[in-house]
PDB file of C-alpha atoms in Angstrom:
ATOM      1  CA  GLN F   1      35.352 -10.482 -21.832  1.00  0.00           C
ATOM      2  CA  VAL F   2      37.596  -8.672 -19.184  1.00  0.00           C
ATOM      3  CA  GLN F   3      40.410  -6.614 -20.202  1.00  0.00           C
ATOM      4  CA  LEU F   4      42.805  -4.715 -18.279  1.00  0.00           C
ATOM      5  CA  VAL F   5      45.126  -2.258 -20.321  1.00  0.00           C
ATOM      6  CA  GLU F   6      48.368  -0.876 -19.002  1.00  0.00           C
ATOM      7  CA  SER F   7      49.849   1.902 -20.399  1.00  0.00           C
ATOM      8  CA  GLY F   8      52.781   4.693 -19.457  1.00  0.00           C
ATOM      9  CA  GLY F   9      55.320   2.621 -18.836  1.00  0.00           C
ATOM     10  CA  GLY F  10      58.829   3.427 -20.381  1.00  0.00           C
ATOM     11  CA  LEU F  11      62.418   4.736 -19.700  1.00  0.00           C
ATOM     12  CA  VAL F  12      63.359   7.194 -16.957  1.00  0.00           C
ATOM     13  CA  GLN F  13      66.430   8.051 -15.225  1.00  0.00           C
ATOM     14  CA  THR F  14      66.815   7.617 -11.893  1.00  0.00           C
ATOM     15  CA  GLY F  15      64.929  10.316  -9.393  1.00  0.00           C
ATOM     16  CA  GLY F  16      62.458  10.281 -12.413  1.00  0.00           C
ATOM     17  CA  SER F  17      58.949   9.872 -12.408  1.00  0.00           C
ATOM     18  CA  LEU F  18      56.181   7.948 -14.559  1.00  0.00           C
ATOM     19  CA  ARG F  19      52.452   7.611 -14.136  1.00  0.00           C
ATOM     20  CA  LEU F  20      50.545   4.498 -15.189  1.00  0.00           C
ATOM     21  CA  SER F  21      47.129   3.987 -16.332  1.00  0.00           C
ATOM     22  CA  CYS F  22      45.113   0.667 -16.442  1.00  0.00           C
ATOM     23  CA  ALA F  23      41.986   0.944 -18.584  1.00  0.00           C
ATOM     24  CA  ALA F  24      39.497  -1.830 -17.801  1.00  0.00           C
ATOM     25  CA  SER F  25      36.337  -2.883 -19.363  1.00  0.00           C
ATOM     26  CA  GLY F  26      33.980  -6.029 -19.390  1.00  0.00           C
ATOM     27  CA  LEU F  27      32.917  -5.541 -15.924  1.00  0.00           C
ATOM     28  CA  THR F  28      31.131  -3.015 -13.687  1.00  0.00           C
ATOM     29  CA  PHE F  29      34.672  -1.223 -12.333  1.00  0.00           C
ATOM     30  CA  ARG F  30      33.006   0.281  -9.485  1.00  0.00           C
ATOM     31  CA  ASP F  31      32.629  -3.172  -8.132  1.00  0.00           C
ATOM     32  CA  PHE F  32      36.385  -4.331  -8.013  1.00  0.00           C
ATOM     33  CA  ALA F  33      39.312  -3.182  -6.115  1.00  0.00           C
ATOM     34  CA  MET F  34      42.073  -2.519  -8.353  1.00  0.00           C
ATOM     35  CA  SER F  35      46.484  -3.591  -7.681  1.00  0.00           C
ATOM     36  CA  TRP F  36      49.621  -2.947  -9.064  1.00  0.00           C
ATOM     37  CA  PHE F  37      51.847  -6.097  -8.954  1.00  0.00           C
ATOM     38  CA  ARG F  38      55.529  -6.256 -10.804  1.00  0.00           C
ATOM     39  CA  GLN F  39      58.096  -8.835 -11.703  1.00  0.00           C
ATOM     40  CA  ALA F  40      61.511  -8.385 -12.313  1.00  0.00           C
ATOM     41  CA  PRO F  41      63.358 -10.872 -14.612  1.00  0.00           C
ATOM     42  CA  GLY F  42      64.576 -13.551 -12.631  1.00  0.00           C
ATOM     43  CA  LYS F  43      62.123 -12.793  -9.567  1.00  0.00           C
ATOM     44  CA  GLU F  44      58.681 -13.534  -8.454  1.00  0.00           C
ATOM     45  CA  ARG F  45      55.335 -11.277  -9.035  1.00  0.00           C
ATOM     46  CA  GLU F  46      55.284  -9.100  -5.881  1.00  0.00           C
ATOM     47  CA  PHE F  47      52.456  -6.511  -4.852  1.00  0.00           C
ATOM     48  CA  VAL F  48      52.556  -3.218  -5.013  1.00  0.00           C
ATOM     49  CA  THR F  49      49.662  -1.384  -4.315  1.00  0.00           C
ATOM     50  CA  ALA F  50      46.111  -1.436  -4.070  1.00  0.00           C
ATOM     51  CA  ILE F  51      43.143   0.864  -3.630  1.00  0.00           C
ATOM     52  CA  SER F  52      39.086  -0.451  -2.599  1.00  0.00           C
ATOM     53  CA  TRP F  53      36.316   0.211  -4.764  1.00  0.00           C
ATOM     54  CA  THR F  54      35.647   3.469  -3.581  1.00  0.00           C
ATOM     55  CA  GLY F  55      39.203   4.904  -3.016  1.00  0.00           C
ATOM     56  CA  GLY F  56      38.597   5.187   0.536  1.00  0.00           C
ATOM     57  CA  THR F  57      41.561   2.356   1.458  1.00  0.00           C
ATOM     58  CA  THR F  58      44.505   1.836  -0.175  1.00  0.00           C
ATOM     59  CA  SER F  59      47.626  -0.178   0.756  1.00  0.00           C
ATOM     60  CA  TYR F  60      51.140   0.171  -0.368  1.00  0.00           C
ATOM     61  CA  THR F  61      54.506  -2.655  -0.088  1.00  0.00           C
ATOM     62  CA  ASP F  62      57.328  -0.829   2.117  1.00  0.00           C
ATOM     63  CA  SER F  63      59.516  -0.788  -0.507  1.00  0.00           C
ATOM     64  CA  VAL F  64      57.210   1.866  -2.365  1.00  0.00           C
ATOM     65  CA  LYS F  65      55.431   4.114   0.420  1.00  0.00           C
ATOM     66  CA  GLY F  66      56.473   7.969   0.313  1.00  0.00           C
ATOM     67  CA  ARG F  67      57.223   7.107  -3.842  1.00  0.00           C
ATOM     68  CA  PHE F  68      53.860   5.766  -5.469  1.00  0.00           C
ATOM     69  CA  THR F  69      50.181   7.068  -5.397  1.00  0.00           C
ATOM     70  CA  ILE F  70      47.486   5.176  -6.825  1.00  0.00           C
ATOM     71  CA  SER F  71      44.212   6.249  -7.306  1.00  0.00           C
ATOM     72  CA  ARG F  72      40.898   5.469  -9.615  1.00  0.00           C
ATOM     73  CA  ASP F  73      38.196   7.411 -11.584  1.00  0.00           C
ATOM     74  CA  ASN F  74      35.264   5.064 -11.416  1.00  0.00           C
ATOM     75  CA  ALA F  75      33.811   7.449 -14.083  1.00  0.00           C
ATOM     76  CA  LYS F  76      36.465   6.494 -16.773  1.00  0.00           C
ATOM     77  CA  ASN F  77      37.099   2.946 -15.560  1.00  0.00           C
ATOM     78  CA  THR F  78      40.745   3.594 -14.822  1.00  0.00           C
ATOM     79  CA  VAL F  79      42.928   3.221 -12.443  1.00  0.00           C
ATOM     80  CA  TYR F  80      46.346   5.025 -11.925  1.00  0.00           C
ATOM     81  CA  LEU F  81      50.014   4.687 -10.418  1.00  0.00           C
ATOM     82  CA  GLN F  82      52.218   7.587  -9.654  1.00  0.00           C
ATOM     83  CA  MET F  83      55.259   6.838  -9.610  1.00  0.00           C
ATOM     84  CA  ASN F  84      58.361   9.068  -8.056  1.00  0.00           C
ATOM     85  CA  SER F  85      61.794   9.409  -7.155  1.00  0.00           C
ATOM     86  CA  LEU F  86      62.196   6.513  -8.987  1.00  0.00           C
ATOM     87  CA  LYS F  87      65.037   3.939  -8.291  1.00  0.00           C
ATOM     88  CA  PRO F  88      66.878   1.054 -10.712  1.00  0.00           C
ATOM     89  CA  GLU F  89      65.465  -1.440  -8.517  1.00  0.00           C
ATOM     90  CA  ASP F  90      61.984  -0.318  -9.556  1.00  0.00           C
ATOM     91  CA  THR F  91      62.561  -1.608 -12.989  1.00  0.00           C
ATOM     92  CA  ALA F  92      59.526  -4.411 -13.920  1.00  0.00           C
ATOM     93  CA  VAL F  93      56.960  -5.168 -15.917  1.00  0.00           C
ATOM     94  CA  TYR F  94      53.873  -3.512 -13.823  1.00  0.00           C
ATOM     95  CA  ILE F  95      50.698  -5.389 -14.049  1.00  0.00           C
ATOM     96  CA  CYS F  96      47.431  -4.528 -13.331  1.00  0.00           C
ATOM     97  CA  ALA F  97      44.390  -6.893 -11.335  1.00  0.00           C
ATOM     98  CA  ALA F  98      41.205  -6.668 -10.071  1.00  0.00           C
ATOM     99  CA  SER F  99      39.786  -8.413  -7.300  1.00  0.00           C
ATOM    100  CA  VAL F 100      36.364  -8.640  -5.670  1.00  0.00           C
ATOM    101  CA  SER F 101      37.924  -7.634  -2.227  1.00  0.00           C
ATOM    102  CA  ILE F 102      41.340  -5.698  -1.747  1.00  0.00           C
ATOM    103  CA  LYS F 103      42.492  -8.352   0.341  1.00  0.00           C
ATOM    104  CA  GLY F 104      41.093 -11.537  -1.644  1.00  0.00           C
ATOM    105  CA  PRO F 105      42.574 -13.197  -4.576  1.00  0.00           C
ATOM    106  CA  VAL F 106      43.264 -11.451  -7.901  1.00  0.00           C
ATOM    107  CA  ASN F 107      39.906 -12.409 -10.142  1.00  0.00           C
ATOM    108  CA  TYR F 108      41.606 -10.799 -13.537  1.00  0.00           C
ATOM    109  CA  TRP F 109      44.700  -9.415 -14.793  1.00  0.00           C
ATOM    110  CA  GLY F 110      46.767  -7.276 -17.271  1.00  0.00           C
ATOM    111  CA  GLN F 111      49.405  -7.805 -19.521  1.00  0.00           C
ATOM    112  CA  GLY F 112      51.550  -5.384 -18.281  1.00  0.00           C
ATOM    113  CA  THR F 113      53.629  -2.711 -19.395  1.00  0.00           C
ATOM    114  CA  GLN F 114      57.821  -2.450 -18.732  1.00  0.00           C
ATOM    115  CA  VAL F 115      59.169   0.380 -16.648  1.00  0.00           C
ATOM    116  CA  THR F 116      62.825   0.464 -16.676  1.00  0.00           C
ATOM    117  CA  VAL F 117      65.006   3.024 -14.678  1.00  0.00           C
ATOM    118  CA  SER F 118      68.702   4.193 -15.279  1.00  0.00           C
ATOM    119  CA  SER F 119      71.049   4.550 -12.836  1.00  0.00           C
TER     120      SER F 119
END
């Protein structure tokens, strides 16, 4: 059974930082591209960032470029999202996802972790 378990969310002030983690189990982690999505109240789920299985390729949505960094540790079956210079509009549930291909559909979803940025 595949599980993606996010952690590290919380409440932070504008300009602050958080580091999210997503621990994967039940799959061969190094065979999957990993992504982060987010969903704010009343809004659709949106793509945030992705990383290839080697870590050599990353992509970001424009609104987080220069502020967020995705990374992975294949030895620990974990993907990370370092979020700096947080803004109130970053407030959302952040959801980890695994895909066979970095540009392909999501195969597995996590449950999400809440990030709240106060103004």
